[in-house]
Amino acid sequence: AGDEMKEAHRILAMMFIEKDDRPRALTALETYLRLVPNAPDAEQLKDALVQLRASIRPPEPPAKPLM
């Protein structure tokens, strides 16, 4: 992938974070770090991944009927 495509994943991640779309932000950031593992701020981005993962909880199971 070209440098522009790599940077696009980073930009998408930031856009999704702003829109509070954490699952998509997580995917975009993981892709960026896979493509640019030695990014100057890779450690900060890895910390952001940890925070994103922690903030994404699996959906609650549907409540059982009382009857």
Backbone as ProteinMPNN parsed JSONL, in Angstrom:
{"seq_chain_A": "AGDEMKEAHRILAMMFIEKDDRPRALTALETYLRLVPNAPDAEQLKDALVQLRASIRPPEPPAKPLM", "coords_chain_A": {"N_chain_A": [[0.85, -1.189, 0.0], [0.431, 2.259, -0.708], [1.941, 5.235, 0.702], [-0.059, 7.177, 1.068], [-2.362, 5.632, 1.325], [-1.839, 4.246, 3.675], [-1.785, 6.338, 5.529], [-4.398, 7.119, 5.242], [-5.851, 5.235, 6.706], [-5.201, 5.938, 9.293], [-6.308, 8.511, 9.43], [-8.994, 7.856, 9.031], [-9.436, 6.387, 11.386], [-9.236, 8.413, 13.345], [-11.379, 10.008, 12.555], [-13.521, 8.251, 12.974], [-13.326, 7.966, 15.738], [-14.001, 10.549, 16.557], [-16.66, 10.517, 15.766], [-17.648, 8.761, 17.532], [-17.685, 6.087, 16.846], [-16.594, 3.47, 17.797], [-15.954, 0.677, 17.213], [-15.313, 0.737, 14.431], [-13.278, 2.606, 14.463], [-11.374, 1.219, 15.914], [-10.772, -0.914, 14.162], [-9.712, 0.517, 11.955], [-7.487, 1.733, 13.142], [-6.015, -0.478, 13.994], [-5.394, -1.542, 11.492], [-3.821, 0.536, 10.439], [-1.598, 0.458, 12.202], [-0.659, -2.072, 11.641], [0.218, -1.708, 9.064], [2.073, 0.337, 9.401], [4.094, -0.279, 11.511], [6.209, 0.891, 12.87], [5.568, 3.522, 13.394], [6.105, 6.912, 14.405], [4.634, 7.566, 16.699], [3.747, 5.125, 17.629], [3.57, 3.741, 20.1], [1.826, 5.344, 21.611], [-0.433, 5.11, 20.02], [-0.931, 2.394, 20.28], [-1.645, 2.351, 22.959], [-4.016, 3.766, 22.718], [-5.467, 1.876, 21.292], [-5.807, -0.087, 23.256], [-7.459, 1.293, 25.036], [-9.68, 1.735, 23.376], [-10.511, -0.916, 22.887], [-11.24, -1.65, 25.499], [-13.399, -0.01, 25.859], [-15.333, -0.993, 24.242], [-17.915, -2.947, 24.671], [-19.334, -6.242, 24.703], [-22.615, -6.738, 23.355], [-25.452, -6.613, 25.547], [-27.175, -9.563, 26.577], [-30.52, -10.361, 25.48], [-33.199, -9.511, 27.674], [-34.741, -11.928, 29.772], [-38.096, -13.06, 29.591], [-40.429, -12.358, 32.234], [-42.4, -14.192, 32.738]], "CA_chain_A": [[0.0, 0.0, 0.0], [1.185, 3.507, -0.766], [1.923, 6.03, 1.934], [-1.356, 7.836, 1.217], [-3.334, 4.646, 1.804], [-1.53, 3.977, 5.076], [-2.232, 7.504, 6.29], [-5.866, 7.153, 5.195], [-6.369, 4.431, 7.822], [-5.027, 6.755, 10.509], [-7.307, 9.574, 9.366], [-10.286, 7.216, 9.274], [-9.53, 6.06, 12.811], [-9.52, 9.642, 14.085], [-12.725, 10.414, 12.197], [-14.464, 7.369, 13.659], [-13.284, 8.303, 17.169], [-14.805, 11.767, 16.708], [-18.069, 10.165, 15.589], [-17.941, 7.775, 18.574], [-17.852, 4.776, 16.211], [-15.391, 2.813, 18.314], [-15.542, -0.539, 16.487], [-14.658, 1.078, 13.162], [-12.021, 3.271, 14.817], [-10.463, 0.147, 16.306], [-10.347, -1.606, 12.936], [-8.851, 1.401, 11.159], [-6.222, 1.936, 13.852], [-5.275, -1.748, 13.903], [-4.872, -1.631, 10.129], [-2.725, 1.494, 10.319], [-0.416, -0.032, 12.93], [-0.141, -3.243, 10.924], [0.919, -1.197, 7.881], [3.149, 1.239, 9.827], [4.366, -0.695, 12.898], [7.224, 1.747, 13.483], [5.141, 4.925, 13.375], [6.753, 7.641, 15.5], [3.8, 7.539, 17.902], [3.143, 3.792, 17.692], [3.236, 3.364, 21.483], [0.609, 6.084, 21.97], [-1.544, 4.521, 19.278], [-1.224, 1.102, 20.913], [-2.406, 2.683, 24.166], [-5.367, 4.123, 22.267], [-6.128, 0.612, 20.97], [-6.21, -0.72, 24.523], [-8.616, 2.046, 25.536], [-10.824, 1.453, 22.502], [-10.982, -2.282, 23.158], [-11.891, -1.664, 26.807], [-14.655, 0.735, 25.798], [-16.288, -1.728, 23.411], [-18.404, -4.106, 25.403], [-20.277, -7.035, 23.908], [-23.996, -6.346, 23.641], [-26.121, -7.355, 26.613], [-28.163, -10.516, 26.036], [-31.888, -9.875, 25.692], [-33.763, -9.876, 28.982], [-35.691, -13.051, 29.723], [-39.44, -12.669, 30.046], [-40.704, -12.697, 33.622], [-43.375, -15.283, 32.829]], "C_chain_A": [[0.884, 1.237, 0.0], [1.065, 4.272, 0.542], [0.58, 6.71, 2.152], [-2.398, 6.875, 1.777], [-3.093, 4.326, 3.278], [-2.068, 5.109, 5.944], [-3.754, 7.6, 6.312], [-6.467, 6.354, 6.349], [-6.262, 5.202, 9.134], [-6.09, 7.852, 10.562], [-8.705, 9.011, 9.629], [-10.469, 6.896, 10.758], [-9.895, 7.298, 13.618], [-10.942, 10.143, 13.799], [-13.763, 9.558, 12.938], [-14.474, 7.619, 15.168], [-14.139, 9.545, 17.418], [-16.287, 11.482, 16.605], [-18.536, 9.127, 16.61], [-18.296, 6.407, 17.983], [-16.608, 3.959, 16.571], [-15.005, 1.536, 17.574], [-14.808, -0.229, 15.182], [-13.337, 1.793, 13.406], [-10.97, 2.225, 15.164], [-9.907, -0.571, 15.077], [-9.38, -0.749, 12.123], [-7.486, 1.584, 11.823], [-5.378, 0.667, 13.843], [-4.643, -1.897, 12.523], [-3.685, -0.697, 9.955], [-1.464, 0.961, 10.996], [0.174, -1.29, 12.296], [0.682, -2.784, 9.712], [2.133, -0.347, 8.247], [3.51, 0.908, 11.278], [5.378, 0.19, 13.621], [6.872, 3.225, 13.387], [5.761, 5.643, 14.567], [5.956, 7.617, 16.808], [3.1, 6.188, 18.092], [2.746, 3.405, 19.115], [1.969, 4.069, 21.948], [-0.606, 5.482, 21.271], [-1.916, 3.158, 19.844], [-1.99, 1.309, 22.212], [-3.845, 3.033, 23.809], [-6.152, 2.868, 21.899], [-6.635, -0.078, 22.233], [-7.462, -0.032, 25.068], [-9.858, 1.79, 24.691], [-11.387, 0.065, 22.781], [-11.748, -2.344, 24.475], [-13.25, -0.976, 26.759], [-15.721, 0.039, 24.97], [-16.697, -2.976, 24.181], [-19.307, -4.916, 24.497], [-21.691, -6.623, 24.28], [-24.578, -7.215, 24.761], [-27.077, -8.36, 25.975], [-29.564, -9.979, 26.306], [-32.402, -10.342, 27.058], [-34.748, -11.03, 28.805], [-37.046, -12.556, 30.201], [-39.657, -13.122, 31.486], [-41.656, -13.853, 33.771], [-42.819, -16.583, 32.396]], "O_chain_A": [[1.945, 1.26, 0.624], [0.202, 3.989, 1.372], [0.118, 6.816, 3.289], [-3.22, 7.26, 2.608], [-4.044, 4.155, 4.04], [-2.72, 4.873, 6.961], [-4.337, 8.098, 7.275], [-7.486, 6.755, 6.911], [-7.148, 5.116, 9.984], [-6.697, 8.091, 11.606], [-9.499, 9.609, 10.355], [-11.545, 7.113, 11.314], [-10.769, 7.239, 14.483], [-11.623, 10.64, 14.696], [-14.751, 10.075, 13.46], [-15.519, 7.495, 15.807], [-14.91, 9.589, 18.376], [-17.093, 12.127, 17.276], [-19.678, 8.67, 16.561], [-19.101, 5.666, 18.546], [-15.7, 3.786, 15.758], [-13.819, 1.326, 17.324], [-13.799, -0.861, 14.867], [-12.383, 1.613, 12.649], [-9.814, 2.336, 14.755], [-8.702, -0.803, 14.979], [-8.349, -1.237, 11.659], [-6.456, 1.589, 11.149], [-4.157, 0.735, 13.699], [-3.496, -2.326, 12.4], [-2.662, -1.085, 9.391], [-0.38, 1.012, 10.415], [1.374, -1.538, 12.406], [1.703, -3.384, 9.377], [3.111, -0.308, 7.501], [3.265, 1.713, 12.176], [5.399, 0.232, 14.851], [7.755, 4.079, 13.309], [5.925, 5.044, 15.63], [6.536, 7.643, 17.893], [2.002, 6.12, 18.644], [1.692, 2.803, 19.315], [1.127, 3.46, 22.608], [-1.677, 5.362, 21.866], [-3.094, 2.805, 19.883], [-2.887, 0.529, 22.535], [-4.779, 2.646, 24.511], [-7.354, 2.788, 22.153], [-7.754, -0.589, 22.268], [-8.404, -0.692, 25.505], [-10.958, 1.646, 25.224], [-12.601, -0.107, 22.896], [-12.781, -3.007, 24.566], [-14.15, -1.316, 27.528], [-16.885, 0.437, 24.993], [-15.926, -3.926, 24.32], [-19.973, -4.363, 23.622], [-21.936, -6.201, 25.411], [-24.237, -8.39, 24.898], [-27.715, -8.064, 24.965], [-29.769, -9.226, 27.258], [-32.071, -11.433, 27.523], [-35.485, -11.095, 27.821], [-37.13, -11.73, 31.11], [-39.128, -14.152, 31.905], [-41.719, -14.453, 34.844], [-43.522, -17.593, 32.417]]}, "name": "protein", "num_of_chains": 1, "seq": "AGDEMKEAHRILAMMFIEKDDRPRALTALETYLRLVPNAPDAEQLKDALVQLRASIRPPEPPAKPLM"}
